[in-house]
Short mmCIF file of C-alpha atoms and ligand atoms in Angstrom, two decimals:
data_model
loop_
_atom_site.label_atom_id
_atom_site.label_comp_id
_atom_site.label_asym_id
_atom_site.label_seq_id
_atom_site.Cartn_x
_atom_site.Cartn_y
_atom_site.Cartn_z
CA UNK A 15 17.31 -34.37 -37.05
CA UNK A 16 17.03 -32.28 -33.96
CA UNK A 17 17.18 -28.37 -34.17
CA UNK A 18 18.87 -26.29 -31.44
CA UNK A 19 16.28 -23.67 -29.88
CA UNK A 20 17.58 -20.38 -30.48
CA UNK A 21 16.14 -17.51 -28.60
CA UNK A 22 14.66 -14.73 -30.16
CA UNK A 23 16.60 -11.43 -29.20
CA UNK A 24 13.31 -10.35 -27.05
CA UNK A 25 14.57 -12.62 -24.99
CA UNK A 26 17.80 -13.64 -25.11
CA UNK A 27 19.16 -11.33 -22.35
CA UNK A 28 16.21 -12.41 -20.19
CA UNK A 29 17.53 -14.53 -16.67
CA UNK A 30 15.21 -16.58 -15.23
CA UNK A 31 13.34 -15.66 -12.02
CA UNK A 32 15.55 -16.36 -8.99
CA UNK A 33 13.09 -16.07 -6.45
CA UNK A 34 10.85 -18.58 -8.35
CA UNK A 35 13.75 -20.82 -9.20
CA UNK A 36 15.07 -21.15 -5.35
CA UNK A 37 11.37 -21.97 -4.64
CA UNK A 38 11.10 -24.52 -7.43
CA UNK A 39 14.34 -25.93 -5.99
CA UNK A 40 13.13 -26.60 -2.05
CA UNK A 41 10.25 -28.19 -3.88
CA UNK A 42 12.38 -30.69 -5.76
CA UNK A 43 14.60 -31.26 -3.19
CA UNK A 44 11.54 -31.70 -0.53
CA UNK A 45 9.80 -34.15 -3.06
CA UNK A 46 12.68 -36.46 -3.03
CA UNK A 47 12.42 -36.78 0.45
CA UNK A 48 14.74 -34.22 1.69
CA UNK A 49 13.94 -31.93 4.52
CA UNK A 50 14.33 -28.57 3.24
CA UNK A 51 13.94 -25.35 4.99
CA UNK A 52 12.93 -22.78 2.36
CA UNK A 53 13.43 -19.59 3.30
CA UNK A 54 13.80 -19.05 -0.25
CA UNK A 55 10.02 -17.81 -1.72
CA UNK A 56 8.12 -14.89 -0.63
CA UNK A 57 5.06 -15.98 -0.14
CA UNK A 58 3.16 -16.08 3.20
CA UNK A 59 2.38 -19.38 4.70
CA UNK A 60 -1.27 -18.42 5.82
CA UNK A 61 -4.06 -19.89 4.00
CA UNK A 62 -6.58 -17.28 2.55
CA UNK A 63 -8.94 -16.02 5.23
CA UNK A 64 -11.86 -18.28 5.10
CA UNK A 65 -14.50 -15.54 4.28
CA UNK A 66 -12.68 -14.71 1.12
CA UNK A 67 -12.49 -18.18 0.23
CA UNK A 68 -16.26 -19.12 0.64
CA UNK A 69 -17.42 -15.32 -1.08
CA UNK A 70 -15.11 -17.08 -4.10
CA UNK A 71 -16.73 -20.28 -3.97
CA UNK A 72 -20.41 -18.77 -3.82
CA UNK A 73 -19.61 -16.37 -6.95
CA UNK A 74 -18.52 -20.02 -8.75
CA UNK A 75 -21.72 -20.89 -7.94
CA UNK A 76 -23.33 -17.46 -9.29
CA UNK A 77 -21.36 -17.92 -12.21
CA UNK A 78 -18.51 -15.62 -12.32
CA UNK A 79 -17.24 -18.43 -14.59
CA UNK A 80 -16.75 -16.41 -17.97
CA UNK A 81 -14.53 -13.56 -18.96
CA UNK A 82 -14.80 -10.56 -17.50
CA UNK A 83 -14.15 -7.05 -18.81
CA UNK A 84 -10.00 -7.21 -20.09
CA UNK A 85 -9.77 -4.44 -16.86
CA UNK A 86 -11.52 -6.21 -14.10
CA UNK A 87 -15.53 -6.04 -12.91
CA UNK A 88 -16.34 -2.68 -12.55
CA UNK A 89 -17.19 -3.21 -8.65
CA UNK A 90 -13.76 -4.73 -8.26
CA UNK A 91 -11.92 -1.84 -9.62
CA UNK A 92 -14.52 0.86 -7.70
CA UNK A 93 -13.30 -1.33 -4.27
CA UNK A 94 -9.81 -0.37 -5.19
CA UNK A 95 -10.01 2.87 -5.93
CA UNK A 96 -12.05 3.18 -2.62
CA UNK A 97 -9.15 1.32 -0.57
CA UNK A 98 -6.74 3.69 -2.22
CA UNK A 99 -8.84 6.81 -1.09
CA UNK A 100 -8.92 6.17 2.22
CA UNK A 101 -4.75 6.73 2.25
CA UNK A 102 -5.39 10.26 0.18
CA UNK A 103 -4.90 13.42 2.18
CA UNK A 104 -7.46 15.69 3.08
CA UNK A 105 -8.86 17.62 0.07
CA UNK A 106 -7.04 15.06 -2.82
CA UNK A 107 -9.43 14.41 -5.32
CA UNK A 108 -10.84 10.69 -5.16
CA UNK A 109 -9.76 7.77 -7.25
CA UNK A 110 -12.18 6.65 -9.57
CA UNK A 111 -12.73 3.16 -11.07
CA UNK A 112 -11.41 4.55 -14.77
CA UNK A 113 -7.95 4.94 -13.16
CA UNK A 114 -7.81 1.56 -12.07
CA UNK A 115 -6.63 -1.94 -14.04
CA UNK A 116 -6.75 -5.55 -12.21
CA UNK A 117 -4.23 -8.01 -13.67
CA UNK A 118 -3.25 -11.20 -12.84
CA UNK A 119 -1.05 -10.45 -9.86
CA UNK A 120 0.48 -7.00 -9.06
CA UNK A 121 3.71 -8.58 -11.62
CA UNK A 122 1.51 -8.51 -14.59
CA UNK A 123 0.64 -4.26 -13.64
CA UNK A 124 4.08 -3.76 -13.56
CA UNK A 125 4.98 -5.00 -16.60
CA UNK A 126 2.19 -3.46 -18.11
CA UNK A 127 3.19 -0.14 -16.94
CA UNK A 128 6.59 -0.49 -18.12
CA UNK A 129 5.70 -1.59 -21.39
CA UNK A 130 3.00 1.58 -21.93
CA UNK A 131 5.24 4.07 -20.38
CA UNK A 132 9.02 2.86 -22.09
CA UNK A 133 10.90 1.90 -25.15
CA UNK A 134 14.12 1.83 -26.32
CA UNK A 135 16.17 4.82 -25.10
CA UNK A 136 14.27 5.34 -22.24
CA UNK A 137 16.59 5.13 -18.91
CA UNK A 138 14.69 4.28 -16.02
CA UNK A 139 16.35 4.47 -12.18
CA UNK A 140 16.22 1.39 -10.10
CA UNK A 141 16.96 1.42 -6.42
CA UNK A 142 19.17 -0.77 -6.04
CA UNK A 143 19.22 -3.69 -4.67
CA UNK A 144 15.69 -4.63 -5.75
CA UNK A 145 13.33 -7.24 -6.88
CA UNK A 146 15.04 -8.96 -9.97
CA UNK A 147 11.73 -8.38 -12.30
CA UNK A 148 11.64 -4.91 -12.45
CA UNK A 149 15.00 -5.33 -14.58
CA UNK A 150 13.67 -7.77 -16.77
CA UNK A 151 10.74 -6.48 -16.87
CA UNK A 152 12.06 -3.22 -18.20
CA UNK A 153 14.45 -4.83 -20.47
CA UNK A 154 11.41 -6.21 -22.31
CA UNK A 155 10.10 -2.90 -22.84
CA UNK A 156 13.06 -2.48 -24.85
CA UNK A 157 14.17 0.17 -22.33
CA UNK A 158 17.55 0.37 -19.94
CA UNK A 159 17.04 -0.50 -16.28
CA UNK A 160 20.09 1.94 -14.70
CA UNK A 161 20.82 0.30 -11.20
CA UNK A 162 21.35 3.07 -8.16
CA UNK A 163 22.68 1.52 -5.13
CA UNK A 164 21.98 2.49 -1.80
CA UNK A 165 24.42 2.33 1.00
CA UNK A 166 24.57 -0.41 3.19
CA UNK A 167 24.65 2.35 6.42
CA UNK A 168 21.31 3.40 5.72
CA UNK A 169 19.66 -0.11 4.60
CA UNK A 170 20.77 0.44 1.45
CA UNK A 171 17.84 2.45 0.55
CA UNK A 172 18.84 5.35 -2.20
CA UNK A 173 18.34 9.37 -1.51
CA UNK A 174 16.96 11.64 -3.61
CA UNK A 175 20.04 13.19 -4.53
CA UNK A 176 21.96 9.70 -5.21
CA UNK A 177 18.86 8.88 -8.09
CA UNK A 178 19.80 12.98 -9.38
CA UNK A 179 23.36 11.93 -9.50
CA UNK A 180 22.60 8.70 -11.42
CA UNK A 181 20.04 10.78 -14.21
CA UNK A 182 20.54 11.96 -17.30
CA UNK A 183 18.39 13.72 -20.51
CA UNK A 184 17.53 9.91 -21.83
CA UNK A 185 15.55 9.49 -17.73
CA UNK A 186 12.24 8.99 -18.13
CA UNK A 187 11.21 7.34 -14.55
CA UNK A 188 12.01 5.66 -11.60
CA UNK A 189 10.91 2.57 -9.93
CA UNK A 190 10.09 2.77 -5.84
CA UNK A 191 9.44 -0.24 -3.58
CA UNK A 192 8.56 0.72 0.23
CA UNK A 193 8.33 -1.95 1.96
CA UNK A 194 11.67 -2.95 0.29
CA UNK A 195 12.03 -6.80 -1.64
CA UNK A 196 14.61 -7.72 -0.78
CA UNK A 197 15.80 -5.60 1.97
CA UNK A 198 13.20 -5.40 4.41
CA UNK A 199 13.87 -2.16 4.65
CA UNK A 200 10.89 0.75 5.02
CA UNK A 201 11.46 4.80 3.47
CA UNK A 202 10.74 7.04 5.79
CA UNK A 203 8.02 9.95 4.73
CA UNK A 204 10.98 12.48 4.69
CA UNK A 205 12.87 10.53 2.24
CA UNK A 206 10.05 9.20 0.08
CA UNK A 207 8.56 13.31 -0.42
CA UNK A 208 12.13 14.25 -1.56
CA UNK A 209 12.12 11.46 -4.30
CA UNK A 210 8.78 12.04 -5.10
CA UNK A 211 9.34 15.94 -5.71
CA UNK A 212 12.36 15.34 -7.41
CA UNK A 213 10.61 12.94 -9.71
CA UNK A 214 8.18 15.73 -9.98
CA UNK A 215 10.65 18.67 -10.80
CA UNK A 216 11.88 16.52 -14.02
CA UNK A 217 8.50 14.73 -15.22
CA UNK A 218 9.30 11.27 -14.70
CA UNK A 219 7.22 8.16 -14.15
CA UNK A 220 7.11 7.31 -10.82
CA UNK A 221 5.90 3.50 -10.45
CA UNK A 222 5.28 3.04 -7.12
CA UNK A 223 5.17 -1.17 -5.88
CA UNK A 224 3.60 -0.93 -2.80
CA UNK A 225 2.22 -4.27 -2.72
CA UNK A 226 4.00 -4.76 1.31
CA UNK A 227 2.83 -1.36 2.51
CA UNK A 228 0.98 -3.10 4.76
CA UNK A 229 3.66 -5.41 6.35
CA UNK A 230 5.33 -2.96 8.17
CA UNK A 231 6.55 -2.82 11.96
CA UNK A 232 8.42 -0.06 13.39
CA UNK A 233 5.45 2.34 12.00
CA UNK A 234 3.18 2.47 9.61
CA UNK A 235 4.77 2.53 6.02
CA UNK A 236 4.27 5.05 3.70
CA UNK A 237 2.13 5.52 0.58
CA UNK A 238 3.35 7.67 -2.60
CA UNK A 239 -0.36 8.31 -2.81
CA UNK A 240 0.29 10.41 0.45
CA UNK A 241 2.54 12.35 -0.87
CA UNK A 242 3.53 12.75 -4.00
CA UNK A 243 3.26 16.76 -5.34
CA UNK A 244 0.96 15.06 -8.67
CA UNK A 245 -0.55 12.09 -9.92
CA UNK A 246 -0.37 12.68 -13.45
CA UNK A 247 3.36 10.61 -13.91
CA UNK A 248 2.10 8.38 -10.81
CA UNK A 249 1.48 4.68 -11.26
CA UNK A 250 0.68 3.12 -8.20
CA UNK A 251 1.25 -0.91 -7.62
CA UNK A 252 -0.86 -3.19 -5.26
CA UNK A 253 -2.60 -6.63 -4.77
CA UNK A 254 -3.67 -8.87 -2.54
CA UNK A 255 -1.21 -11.63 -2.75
CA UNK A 256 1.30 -10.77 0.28
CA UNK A 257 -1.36 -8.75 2.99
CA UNK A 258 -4.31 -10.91 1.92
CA UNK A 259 -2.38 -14.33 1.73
CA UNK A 260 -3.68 -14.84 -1.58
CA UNK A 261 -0.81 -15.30 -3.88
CA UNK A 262 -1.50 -18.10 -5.74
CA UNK A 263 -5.22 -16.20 -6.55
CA UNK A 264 -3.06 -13.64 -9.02
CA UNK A 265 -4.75 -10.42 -8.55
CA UNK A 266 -3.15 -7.47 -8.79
CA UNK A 267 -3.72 -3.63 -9.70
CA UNK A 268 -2.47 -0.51 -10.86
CA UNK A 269 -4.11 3.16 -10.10
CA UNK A 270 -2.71 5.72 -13.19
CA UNK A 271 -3.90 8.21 -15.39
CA UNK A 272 -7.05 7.37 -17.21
CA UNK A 273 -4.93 7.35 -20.73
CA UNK A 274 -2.13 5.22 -18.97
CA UNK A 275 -4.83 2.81 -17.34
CA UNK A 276 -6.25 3.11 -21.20
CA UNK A 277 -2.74 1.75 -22.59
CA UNK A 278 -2.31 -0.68 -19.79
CA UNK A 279 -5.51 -2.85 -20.64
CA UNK A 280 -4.67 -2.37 -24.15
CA UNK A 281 -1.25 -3.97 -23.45
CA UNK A 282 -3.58 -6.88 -21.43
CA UNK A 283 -6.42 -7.38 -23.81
CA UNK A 284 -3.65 -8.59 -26.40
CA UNK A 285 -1.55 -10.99 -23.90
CA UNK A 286 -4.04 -12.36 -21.05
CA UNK A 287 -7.24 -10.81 -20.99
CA UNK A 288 -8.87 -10.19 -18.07
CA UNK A 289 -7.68 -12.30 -14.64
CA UNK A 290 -9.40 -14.95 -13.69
CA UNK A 291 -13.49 -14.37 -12.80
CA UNK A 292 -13.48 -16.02 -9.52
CA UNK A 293 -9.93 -14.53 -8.19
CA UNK A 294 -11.79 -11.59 -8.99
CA UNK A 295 -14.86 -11.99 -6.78
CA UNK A 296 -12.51 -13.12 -3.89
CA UNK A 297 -10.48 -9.77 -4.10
CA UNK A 298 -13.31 -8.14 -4.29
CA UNK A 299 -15.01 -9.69 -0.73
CA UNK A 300 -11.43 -8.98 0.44
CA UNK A 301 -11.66 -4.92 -0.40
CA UNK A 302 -15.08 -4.65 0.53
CA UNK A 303 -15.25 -6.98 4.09
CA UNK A 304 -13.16 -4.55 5.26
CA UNK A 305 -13.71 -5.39 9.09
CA UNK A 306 -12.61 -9.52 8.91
CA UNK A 307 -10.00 -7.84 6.29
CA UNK A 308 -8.30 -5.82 8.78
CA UNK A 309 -8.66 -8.36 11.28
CA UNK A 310 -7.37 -10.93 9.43
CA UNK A 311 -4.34 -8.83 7.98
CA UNK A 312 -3.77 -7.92 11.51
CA UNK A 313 -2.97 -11.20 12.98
CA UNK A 314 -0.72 -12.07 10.17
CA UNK A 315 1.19 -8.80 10.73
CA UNK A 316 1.18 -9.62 14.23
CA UNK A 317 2.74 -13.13 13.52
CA UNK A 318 5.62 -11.65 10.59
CA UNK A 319 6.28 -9.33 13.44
CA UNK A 320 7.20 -11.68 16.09
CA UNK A 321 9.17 -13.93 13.65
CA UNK A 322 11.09 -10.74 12.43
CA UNK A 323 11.84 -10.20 16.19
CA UNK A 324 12.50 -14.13 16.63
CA UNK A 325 15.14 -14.24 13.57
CA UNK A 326 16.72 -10.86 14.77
CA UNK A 327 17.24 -12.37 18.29
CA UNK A 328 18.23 -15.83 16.73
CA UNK A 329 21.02 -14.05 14.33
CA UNK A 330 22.45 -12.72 17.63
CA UNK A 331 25.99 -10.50 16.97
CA UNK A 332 25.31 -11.32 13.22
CA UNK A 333 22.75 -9.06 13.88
CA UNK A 334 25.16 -6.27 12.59
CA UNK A 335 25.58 -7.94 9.20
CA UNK A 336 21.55 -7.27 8.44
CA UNK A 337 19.56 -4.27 6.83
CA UNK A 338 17.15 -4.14 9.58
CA UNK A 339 13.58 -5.55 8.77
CA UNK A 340 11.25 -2.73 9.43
CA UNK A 341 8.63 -4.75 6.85
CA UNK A 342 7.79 -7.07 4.46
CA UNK A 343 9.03 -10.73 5.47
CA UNK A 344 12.55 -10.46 4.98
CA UNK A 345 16.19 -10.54 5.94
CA UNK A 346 19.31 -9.16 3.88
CA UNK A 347 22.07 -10.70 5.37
CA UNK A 348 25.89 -9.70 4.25
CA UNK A 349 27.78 -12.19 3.78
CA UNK A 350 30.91 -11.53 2.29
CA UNK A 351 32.97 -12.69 4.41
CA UNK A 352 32.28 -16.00 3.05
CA UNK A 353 34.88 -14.56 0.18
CA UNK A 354 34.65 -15.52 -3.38
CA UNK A 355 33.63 -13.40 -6.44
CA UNK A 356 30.27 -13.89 -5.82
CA UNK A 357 29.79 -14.47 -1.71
CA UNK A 358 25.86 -14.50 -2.06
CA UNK A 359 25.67 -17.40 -4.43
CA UNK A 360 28.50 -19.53 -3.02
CA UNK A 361 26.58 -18.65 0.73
CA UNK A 362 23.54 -19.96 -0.78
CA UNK A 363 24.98 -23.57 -2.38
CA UNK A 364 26.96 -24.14 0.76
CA UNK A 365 23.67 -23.67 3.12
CA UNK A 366 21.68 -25.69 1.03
CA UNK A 367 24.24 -28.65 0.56
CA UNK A 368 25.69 -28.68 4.18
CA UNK A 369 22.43 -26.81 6.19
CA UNK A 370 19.66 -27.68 3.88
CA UNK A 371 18.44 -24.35 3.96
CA UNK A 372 17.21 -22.34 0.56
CA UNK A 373 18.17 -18.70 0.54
CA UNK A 374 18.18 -16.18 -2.35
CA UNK A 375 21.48 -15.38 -3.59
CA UNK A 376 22.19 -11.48 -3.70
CA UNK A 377 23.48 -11.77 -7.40
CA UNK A 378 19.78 -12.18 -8.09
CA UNK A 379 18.99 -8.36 -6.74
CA UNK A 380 22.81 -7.19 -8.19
CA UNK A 381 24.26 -7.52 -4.95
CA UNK A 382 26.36 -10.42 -4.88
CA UNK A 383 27.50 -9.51 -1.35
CA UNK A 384 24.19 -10.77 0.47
CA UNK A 385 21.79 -13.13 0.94
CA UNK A 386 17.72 -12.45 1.32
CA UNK A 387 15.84 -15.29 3.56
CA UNK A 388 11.96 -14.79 3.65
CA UNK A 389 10.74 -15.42 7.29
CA UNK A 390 7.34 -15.79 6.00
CA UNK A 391 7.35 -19.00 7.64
CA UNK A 392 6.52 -20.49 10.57
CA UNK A 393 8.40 -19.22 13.77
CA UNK A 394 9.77 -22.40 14.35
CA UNK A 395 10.82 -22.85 11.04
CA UNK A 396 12.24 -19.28 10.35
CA UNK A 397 14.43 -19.73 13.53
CA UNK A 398 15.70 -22.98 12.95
CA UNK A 399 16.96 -21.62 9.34
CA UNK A 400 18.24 -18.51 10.89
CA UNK A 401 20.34 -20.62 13.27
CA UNK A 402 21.84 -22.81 10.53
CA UNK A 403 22.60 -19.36 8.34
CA UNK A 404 24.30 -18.38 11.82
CA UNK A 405 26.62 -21.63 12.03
CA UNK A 406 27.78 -21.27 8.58
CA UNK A 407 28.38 -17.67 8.77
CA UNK A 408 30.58 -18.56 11.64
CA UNK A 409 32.11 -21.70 10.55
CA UNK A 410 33.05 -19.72 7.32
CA UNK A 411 33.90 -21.17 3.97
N1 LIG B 512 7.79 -11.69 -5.00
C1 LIG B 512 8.05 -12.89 -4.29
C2 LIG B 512 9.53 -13.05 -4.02
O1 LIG B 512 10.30 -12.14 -4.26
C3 LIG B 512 7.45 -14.07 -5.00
C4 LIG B 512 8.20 -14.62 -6.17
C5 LIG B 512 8.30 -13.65 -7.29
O2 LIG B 512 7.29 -13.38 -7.91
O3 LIG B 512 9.40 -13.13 -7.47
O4 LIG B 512 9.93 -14.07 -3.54
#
């Protein structure tokens, strides 16, 4: 007799990664032989700059083989609070290496912070639209994820006083993402400091996923570490899967309070224990090689940039329809004229049937009105799916 799987109620609210789904999907299709463009994951198509890759296979050899501290190696963690320094302003007192916890990937830090600052009753503001995990994330903290949506005239980015309007007594923090996923979309100092104070004013946790803040375009994007009035409620996000090209190497960090950090590798000693030894050792030539870092992260920039201006200039007078791209590697793309309850998801099915293009369907980020498609592609590539998002927009539903 077969038993239906019932899911536990950790997890019965829990939706499956989009993102990671759409990417699965332009595998599946590709592997049965059809030509799919994904524009679906985020993920950048470079390989890992060679240096990194060779200081990983030499510490094989050395034998980071066995687990490491549940936190990271201690000259890992020093190399990221020394990368974070060099963003502090004049006078701030340094990071140190007790403030800092390496998980695998930045995804892992953020659930960790969620889970050892939030529990049930806790209300915590999300810009909105943003990356689908931090809601599911905070839903398995047991807490409320309270959406605040930005409007579409200012690239749907939220103000300080829109995340005021959206508190009350039960807030206990806010989740910021500049470089924007999905948007594209960069805050500008101004309107980062007035979050950041008014975060300060009522004691909330500001967690701060800043893992694009180096994929930016128009001007160099801003830190919270810059700016924000304290760092005792500040839990900053990074890693070296999008800037580095190392995503599938699944390091990630988070800078907090020494007692937060404390709870965070608590919360990680129980579930994965430290990340992988080797990923390690590669981050850490990647922090530390800071010249062939910077150049390396320089070309890649340099490449995102001219596909962001190749897919503006291939959109044409759709143009309008887009958040503009000031950073990270994507484009959020209105499409509701394509009609339906749900404009975004029916978009996406249509361009994939008829276009064989994969897309992310706004739903995924609560805004069912768009569409995100990752240029972090080839140019080629990103143009030639741009063009057949352009054909259906105009042929319509
Ligand atoms: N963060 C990337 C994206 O949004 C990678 C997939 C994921 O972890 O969500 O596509």
């Amino acid at each position: 007799m077969s038993r239906s799987f019932v899911p536990s109620p950790n997890i019965a609210r829990l939706k499956e990664s989009a993102t990671l789904a759409v990417a699965a999907k332009a595998r599946s299709l590709r592997a049965q032989g059809i030509p799919v463009i994904d524009l679906g994951a985020g993920e950048p198509d470079f390989d890992t700059p060679a240096f990194i890759r060779e200081a990983a296979a030499a510490a094989v050899e050395a034998g980071a083989t066995r687990y490491t501290a549940t936190e990271g190696i201690p000259a890992l963690r020093e190399a990221i609070a020394a990368d974070a320094n060099r963003l502090l302003p004049a006078g701030a007192t340094p990071f140190t290496a007790a403030e800092v916890v390496v998980s695998n990937g930045s995804k892992q830090s953020l659930f960790n912070a969620c889970m050892a600052c939030f529990g049930p009753g806790d209300e915590v503001l999300v810009p909105t639209p943003s990356w689908m995990s931090y809601y599911e994330m905070l839903e398995l903290a047991r807490a409320t994820a309270v959406p605040v949506f930005g409007h579409a005239e200012r690239g749907l980015k939220v103000t300080a006083e829109e995340l005021e309007a959206a508190a009350t007594p039960r807030t206990r923090g806010v989740m910021l993402n500049s470089p924007c996923n999905p948007t594209g979309a960069v805050y500008s100092r101004e309107e980062l400091e007035a979050i950041l104070a008014l975060a300060d004013r009522h004691g909330w946790w500001v967690i701060s996923d800043e893992i694009y803040l180096r994929i930016a375009y128009d001007a160099p994007a801003t830190s919270a570490l810059q700016l924000a009035p304290a760092r005792d409620r500040l839990i900053l996000v990074n890693g070296v899967a999008k800037a580095y090209a190392m995503t599938g190497w699944r390091i990630g960090w988070a800078i907090a309070p020494v007692a937060v950090a404390k709870a965070m590798t608590s919360v990680q000693s129980h579930t994965t224990s430290n990340p992988a030894a080797v990923s390690q050792h590669a981050a850490l030539a990647a922090l530390t090689r800071v010249d062939e870092a910077n150049a390396a992260i320089d070309t890649m920039v340099r490449a995102f940039h001219s596909r962001r201006d190749a897919v503006l200039d291939a959109l044409g007078t759709a143009r309008s329809l887009a958040v503009h791209p000031a950073g990270a590697f994507y484009l959020y793309l209105d499409v509701s004229s394509f009609g339906g309850e749900d404009p975004g998801a029916k978009f996406a099915a249509a361009l994939l049937d008829t276009h064989q293009v994969a897309v992310v369907p706004g739903s995924a980020f609560l805004t069912p009105h768009w569409i995100r498609a990752s240029y972090a592609t080839t140019e080629a590539i990103a143009v030639d799916g741009v063009q057949r998002i352009v054909r259906l927009l105009t042929a319509g539903a």
